[in-house]
Amino acid sequence: MTMRRNLMRATAAAALALTLAPVFAQGVIKIGEVNSYKAQPAFLEPYKKGMELAVDEINAAGGVNGKKIELITRDDNANPGDAVRVAEELVSREKVDVLAGTFLSNTGLAVADFAKQKKFFFLAGEPLTDKMTWQGGNQYTFRLRPGTYMQAAMLVPEAAKMKKKRWAVVYPNYEYGQSAVAAFKQLLKAAQPDVEFVAEQATPLGRVDAGSVVQALSDAKPDAIFNVLFGADLSKFVREGNTRGLFKGIEVVSVLTGEPEYLDPLKDEAPNGWLVTGYPWYGINTPAHKAFEQAYQAKFKDYPRLGSVVGYSMIKSAAAGIAKAKSTDTDKLVAAFKGLQVDTPFGKITYRPEDHQATMGAFVGRTKNEGGKGVMVDYVYLDGADAKYQPSAADVKKSRSAE
């Protein structure tokens, strides 16, 4: 009799476990995140910490629609083919509810195309090419950071005030660099019709031959340089340029250089007076940023980088969209993200309905070598919601006509 009762209890327990299993499975929202962690650690290690902080905050507050957020990350080896492969794995095997992430523009475009083909929601955090949301944009892809057109539009007014006629450009020769240079040339020529571009150095990503690049730029005798290099390529370029006196007496306008990920490693080689976009975390005193900075410092015992803000804001955006949609259904998420407003460390942003581009802005200022460390000075935050920095709805419609 005892054995029979034990058997009945065991059977009942097993049945209860089977009944509860789907409930537990439904209690998690999975975000599948794809990125180039091994190839771009300077940006993506802080970025991952920013994501973790956002997940902790969301789950501590009760999750989204009563469910906890679970983050599943994969490395794409900085390769578009691998990015698509791991995106497929996340969707098919891990059964994620949304896709997010990517850093390099070519991998971002590959995942965006995958999302289009699979009709699956994708929130791109970082890739900056304008093709993410404009030419080539698709209904399933949204982008957080200001792209190359937006950042060029924020830099060009000050660049035009320099009244320099002869410009040289240097950039990594892949989608992001090409997009940034195209936007800068277009906008500067519109603001200053007599401008000339007298030299162009397109370098392999991660393999810049800094000596030959600096020599070629010096030989062209430009009045100003537009630089798009970042990471180790930027460090080599700055070092060689300082050594050979390239930057003496000329203006330099540079995308991303004011981000601590790229400015901090320059140390005492940090240049003075470059006009840059960046992130002066040490001087942003808004309540939203102070709260983020303090929470980040408390959790990681380190100061935030721009990657930290991007990772944090991306997860907060995903959670806000899912909450608004009351679902992870792709069509409902797409509808919810159009016009979605999200609170970020930089203030409230909106995902524009016409192109799925967020209105997150950027800080623009000058670099300064302060006691052997690079910082940004004379900076101002330019809001991406300002019509000056985004194409009109009519231009968007024209550029996305293929969609």
Coordinates of N, CA, C and O in Angstrom, one line a residue, residues 130 133-137 149 352-357 390-403:
D130 N 24.1 54.7 -43.1 CA 22.7 55.2 -43.4 C 21.8 54.2 -44.1 O 20.6 54.4 -44.1
T133 N 18.7 52.5 -42.0 CA 17.3 53.0 -41.8 C 16.9 53.8 -43.0 O 15.7 54.1 -43.1
W134 N 17.7 54.2 -44.0 CA 17.3 55.0 -45.1 C 17.5 54.1 -46.4 O 16.7 53.2 -46.6
Q135 N 18.5 54.4 -47.2 CA 18.6 53.5 -48.4 C 18.8 52.1 -47.9 O 19.7 51.8 -47.2
G136 N 17.9 51.2 -48.3 CA 18.0 49.8 -47.9 C 17.3 49.5 -46.6 O 17.3 48.4 -46.2
G137 N 16.7 50.5 -45.9 CA 16.0 50.2 -44.7 C 14.8 49.3 -44.9 O 14.2 49.3 -46.0
Y149 N 25.0 60.1 -41.5 CA 24.5 61.4 -42.0 C 24.2 62.3 -40.8 O 24.6 63.5 -40.8
R352 N 11.5 57.2 -35.0 CA 10.6 57.9 -36.0 C 9.8 56.9 -36.8 O 10.4 55.9 -37.3
P353 N 8.5 57.1 -37.0 CA 7.7 56.2 -37.7 C 8.2 56.0 -39.2 O 8.1 54.9 -39.7
E354 N 8.6 57.1 -39.8 CA 8.9 57.1 -41.2 C 10.2 56.3 -41.6 O 10.2 55.7 -42.7
D355 N 11.1 56.2 -40.7 CA 12.4 55.5 -41.1 C 12.9 54.6 -40.0 O 14.0 53.9 -40.2
H356 N 12.3 54.5 -38.8 CA 12.7 53.7 -37.7 C 14.0 54.1 -37.1 O 14.6 53.3 -36.4
Q357 N 14.4 55.3 -37.3 CA 15.6 55.9 -36.8 C 15.3 56.6 -35.4 O 14.4 57.4 -35.4
Q390 N 18.3 65.2 -39.6 CA 17.7 64.0 -40.2 C 17.0 64.4 -41.5 O 16.6 65.6 -41.7
P391 N 17.0 63.5 -42.4 CA 16.3 63.9 -43.7 C 14.8 64.0 -43.5 O 14.2 63.4 -42.5
S392 N 14.1 64.7 -44.4 CA 12.7 64.9 -44.2 C 11.9 63.6 -44.5 O 12.5 62.6 -45.1
A393 N 10.7 63.6 -44.1 CA 9.8 62.4 -44.4 C 9.7 62.1 -45.9 O 9.7 60.9 -46.3
A394 N 9.7 63.2 -46.7 CA 9.7 63.0 -48.2 C 10.9 62.3 -48.7 O 10.9 61.4 -49.5
D395 N 12.1 62.8 -48.2 CA 13.4 62.2 -48.6 C 13.5 60.8 -48.2 O 14.0 59.9 -48.9
V396 N 13.0 60.5 -47.0 CA 13.0 59.1 -46.4 C 12.2 58.2 -47.3 O 12.6 57.1 -47.7
K397 N 11.0 58.7 -47.7 CA 10.1 57.9 -48.5 C 10.8 57.5 -49.8 O 10.7 56.4 -50.4
K398 N 11.5 58.5 -50.4 CA 12.2 58.3 -51.7 C 13.3 57.3 -51.5 O 13.5 56.4 -52.3
S399 N 14.1 57.4 -50.4 CA 15.2 56.6 -50.2 C 14.8 55.1 -49.9 O 15.6 54.2 -50.2
R400 N 13.6 55.0 -49.3 CA 13.1 53.6 -48.9 C 12.1 53.1 -49.9 O 11.4 52.1 -49.6
S401 N 12.1 53.7 -51.1 CA 11.1 53.3 -52.1 C 11.1 51.8 -52.5 O 10.1 51.2 -52.8
A402 N 12.4 51.2 -52.5 CA 12.5 49.8 -52.8 C 11.8 48.9 -51.8 O 11.4 47.8 -52.1
E403 N 11.6 49.4 -50.6 CA 10.9 48.6 -49.5 C 9.5 48.3 -49.9 O 9.0 47.3 -49.7

